[in-house]
C-alpha positions as a Python dict, from the first residue, in 0.01 Angstrom:
ca = {
    (1, 'X'): (0, 0, 0),
    (2, 'X'): (296, 136, -188),
    (3, 'X'): (644, 61, -57),
    (4, 'X'): (853, 281, -286),
    (5, 'X'): (799, 622, -442),
    (6, 'X'): (754, 449, -778),
    (7, 'X'): (487, 218, -636),
    (8, 'X'): (314, 515, -478),
    (9, 'X'): (319, 714, -804),
    (10, 'X'): (180, 414, -992),
    (11, 'X'): (-97, 374, -734),
    (12, 'X'): (-182, 744, -765),
    (13, 'X'): (-205, 719, -1145),
    (14, 'X'): (-431, 416, -1118),
    (15, 'X'): (-656, 581, -860),
    (16, 'X'): (-691, 887, -1080),
    (17, 'X'): (-782, 672, -1380),
    (18, 'X'): (-1034, 477, -1174),
    (19, 'X'): (-1186, 797, -1035),
    (20, 'X'): (-1219, 930, -1389),
    (21, 'X'): (-1409, 611, -1477),
    (22, 'X'): (-1639, 673, -1179),
    (23, 'X'): (-1530, 372, -972),
    (24, 'X'): (-1667, 426, -622),
    (25, 'X'): (-1423, 167, -484),
    (26, 'X'): (-1136, 392, -592),
    (27, 'X'): (-1278, 674, -381),
    (28, 'X'): (-1299, 434, -87),
    (29, 'X'): (-935, 331, -128),
    (30, 'X'): (-830, 693, -162),
    (31, 'X'): (-1025, 785, 151),
    (32, 'X'): (-884, 492, 349),
    (33, 'X'): (-532, 594, 259),
    (34, 'X'): (-554, 971, 305),
    (35, 'X'): (-850, 1052, 533),
    (36, 'X'): (-632, 1077, 841),
    (37, 'X'): (-409, 1336, 676),
    (38, 'X'): (-701, 1548, 552),
    (39, 'X'): (-897, 1513, 877),
    (40, 'X'): (-599, 1603, 1095),
    (41, 'X'): (-518, 1910, 893),
    (42, 'X'): (-882, 2019, 869),
    (43, 'X'): (-925, 1978, 1245),
    (44, 'X'): (-624, 2196, 1316),
    (45, 'X'): (-733, 2461, 1071),
    (46, 'X'): (-1097, 2482, 1176),
    (47, 'X'): (-1090, 2385, 1542),
    (48, 'X'): (-1447, 2254, 1518),
    (49, 'X'): (-1561, 1898, 1456),
    (50, 'X'): (-1856, 1991, 1235),
    (51, 'X'): (-1644, 2222, 1019),
    (52, 'X'): (-1375, 1953, 1003),
    (53, 'X'): (-1620, 1689, 878),
    (54, 'X'): (-1758, 1927, 617),
    (55, 'X'): (-1411, 2021, 497),
    (56, 'X'): (-1301, 1657, 469),
    (57, 'X'): (-1615, 1575, 271),
    (58, 'X'): (-1558, 1871, 39),
    (59, 'X'): (-1197, 1778, -35),
    (60, 'X'): (-1279, 1417, -124),
    (61, 'X'): (-1596, 1515, -310),
    (62, 'X'): (-1395, 1758, -521),
    (63, 'X'): (-1150, 1487, -623),
    (64, 'X'): (-1439, 1248, -693),
    (65, 'X'): (-1617, 1502, -913),
    (66, 'X'): (-1301, 1639, -1079),
    (67, 'X'): (-1022, 1380, -1065),
    (68, 'X'): (-832, 1580, -1328),
    (69, 'X'): (-787, 1860, -1073),
    (70, 'X'): (-499, 1659, -926),
    (71, 'X'): (-189, 1713, -1142),
    (72, 'X'): (51, 1429, -1073),
    (73, 'X'): (327, 1610, -1260),
    (74, 'X'): (321, 1887, -997),
    (75, 'X'): (232, 1715, -672),
    (76, 'X'): (210, 1390, -486),
    (77, 'X'): (-152, 1310, -406),
    (78, 'X'): (-108, 1358, -29),
    (79, 'X'): (46, 1698, -92),
    (80, 'X'): (-237, 1799, -327),
    (81, 'X'): (-497, 1689, -72),
    (82, 'X'): (-323, 1887, 203),
    (83, 'X'): (-291, 2198, -12),
    (84, 'X'): (-654, 2174, -121),
    (85, 'X'): (-764, 2131, 241),
    (86, 'X'): (-577, 2449, 333),
    (87, 'X'): (-724, 2637, 37),
    (88, 'X'): (-1080, 2533, 112),
    (89, 'X'): (-1038, 2610, 481),
    (90, 'X'): (-905, 2956, 399),
    (91, 'X'): (-1206, 3021, 174),
    (92, 'X'): (-1466, 2925, 432),
    (93, 'X'): (-1311, 2965, 774),
    (94, 'X'): (-1236, 3311, 907),
    (95, 'X'): (-860, 3354, 944),
    (96, 'X'): (-898, 3428, 1314),
    (97, 'X'): (-1039, 3078, 1368),
    (98, 'X'): (-758, 2902, 1183),
    (99, 'X'): (-578, 2851, 1514),
    (100, 'X'): (-273, 3054, 1415),
    (101, 'X'): (-87, 2758, 1261),
    (102, 'X'): (140, 2789, 963),
    (103, 'X'): (-13, 2582, 683),
    (104, 'X'): (312, 2444, 540),
    (105, 'X'): (430, 2317, 879),
    (106, 'X'): (99, 2136, 922),
    (107, 'X'): (121, 1984, 576),
    (108, 'X'): (471, 1851, 645),
    (109, 'X'): (378, 1716, 987),
    (110, 'X'): (60, 1546, 868),
    (111, 'X'): (236, 1405, 563),
    (112, 'X'): (501, 1249, 789),
    (113, 'X'): (226, 1104, 1011),
    (114, 'X'): (44, 967, 705),
    (115, 'X'): (364, 807, 576),
    (116, 'X'): (429, 653, 918),
    (117, 'X'): (81, 504, 922),
    (118, 'X'): (125, 348, 578),
    (119, 'X'): (440, 174, 708),
    (120, 'X'): (250, 5, 991),
    (121, 'X'): (125, -351, 961),
    (122, 'X'): (-243, -392, 868),
    (123, 'X'): (-312, -528, 1220),
    (124, 'X'): (-170, -218, 1386),
    (125, 'X'): (-343, 16, 1139),
    (126, 'X'): (-677, -157, 1202),
    (127, 'X'): (-638, -122, 1579),
    (128, 'X'): (-554, 248, 1543),
    (129, 'X'): (-844, 298, 1304),
    (130, 'X'): (-1097, 141, 1536),
    (131, 'X'): (-981, 336, 1839),
    (132, 'X'): (-937, 669, 1662),
    (133, 'X'): (-1187, 687, 1379),
    (134, 'X'): (-1454, 449, 1508),
    (135, 'X'): (-1395, 586, 1861),
    (136, 'X'): (-1386, 245, 2027),
    (137, 'X'): (-1190, 201, 2348),
    (138, 'X'): (-916, -62, 2360),
    (139, 'X'): (-1148, -320, 2517),
    (140, 'X'): (-1409, -273, 2244),
    (141, 'X'): (-1135, -287, 1980),
    (142, 'X'): (-1002, -612, 2125),
    (143, 'X'): (-1351, -762, 2117),
    (144, 'X'): (-1414, -640, 1762),
    (145, 'X'): (-1090, -795, 1637),
    (146, 'X'): (-1116, -1110, 1850),
    (147, 'X'): (-780, -1063, 2024),
    (148, 'X'): (-673, -1002, 2382),
    (149, 'X'): (-680, -659, 2539),
    (150, 'X'): (-306, -691, 2597),
    (151, 'X'): (-250, -752, 2224),
    (152, 'X'): (-453, -441, 2135),
    (153, 'X'): (-256, -232, 2383),
    (154, 'X'): (67, -359, 2228),
    (155, 'X'): (-56, -276, 1877),
    (156, 'X'): (-167, 72, 1981),
    (157, 'X'): (161, 136, 2162),
    (158, 'X'): (363, 23, 1860),
    (159, 'X'): (157, 236, 1623),
    (160, 'X'): (178, 548, 1836),
    (161, 'X'): (551, 504, 1898),
    (162, 'X'): (612, 466, 1524),
    (163, 'X'): (409, 776, 1442),
    (164, 'X'): (577, 976, 1719),
    (165, 'X'): (924, 872, 1604),
    (166, 'X'): (848, 955, 1240),
    (167, 'X'): (691, 1294, 1313),
    (168, 'X'): (943, 1399, 1577),
    (169, 'X'): (683, 1406, 1854),
    (170, 'X'): (835, 1380, 2200),
    (171, 'X'): (691, 1139, 2453),
    (172, 'X'): (696, 1252, 2812),
    (173, 'X'): (767, 975, 3059),
    (174, 'X'): (516, 971, 3342),
    (175, 'X'): (696, 742, 3582),
}
């Protein structure tokens, strides 16, 4: 994962070159890094899981088939993916179903969340991935990673607190 804007830009150039060469592993890396951003935005725009999955697939398929569509001189890759998600959603989802959100606010919020996730340790990211994307509960995640349930809860708590702090989300205390 990139630590500086320069590292990130270099990674984006390399991914685009590798996609142009047809390297499937590059698509996997791209997906691992940006799927949460695209999925979150697509879910908010469509409001339906099936439509969300289709939109996510279309966005990544488009970049796979036409890696030159991303112009690094104009956009960061996360920004391009978010814009393209909004464009494709607008083309295929009736405006009334787009949940009334302002697209640019969603892009900024999801970009901040994506950046927060990239700052997390691989252990915390893996725990979040298994509970969110793979839909495992914390006990199943603990078993899958071979650590205690308490450790998984700590990792999830740390990850969610980091994301909330970075995105400006407010946590309500339920004491």
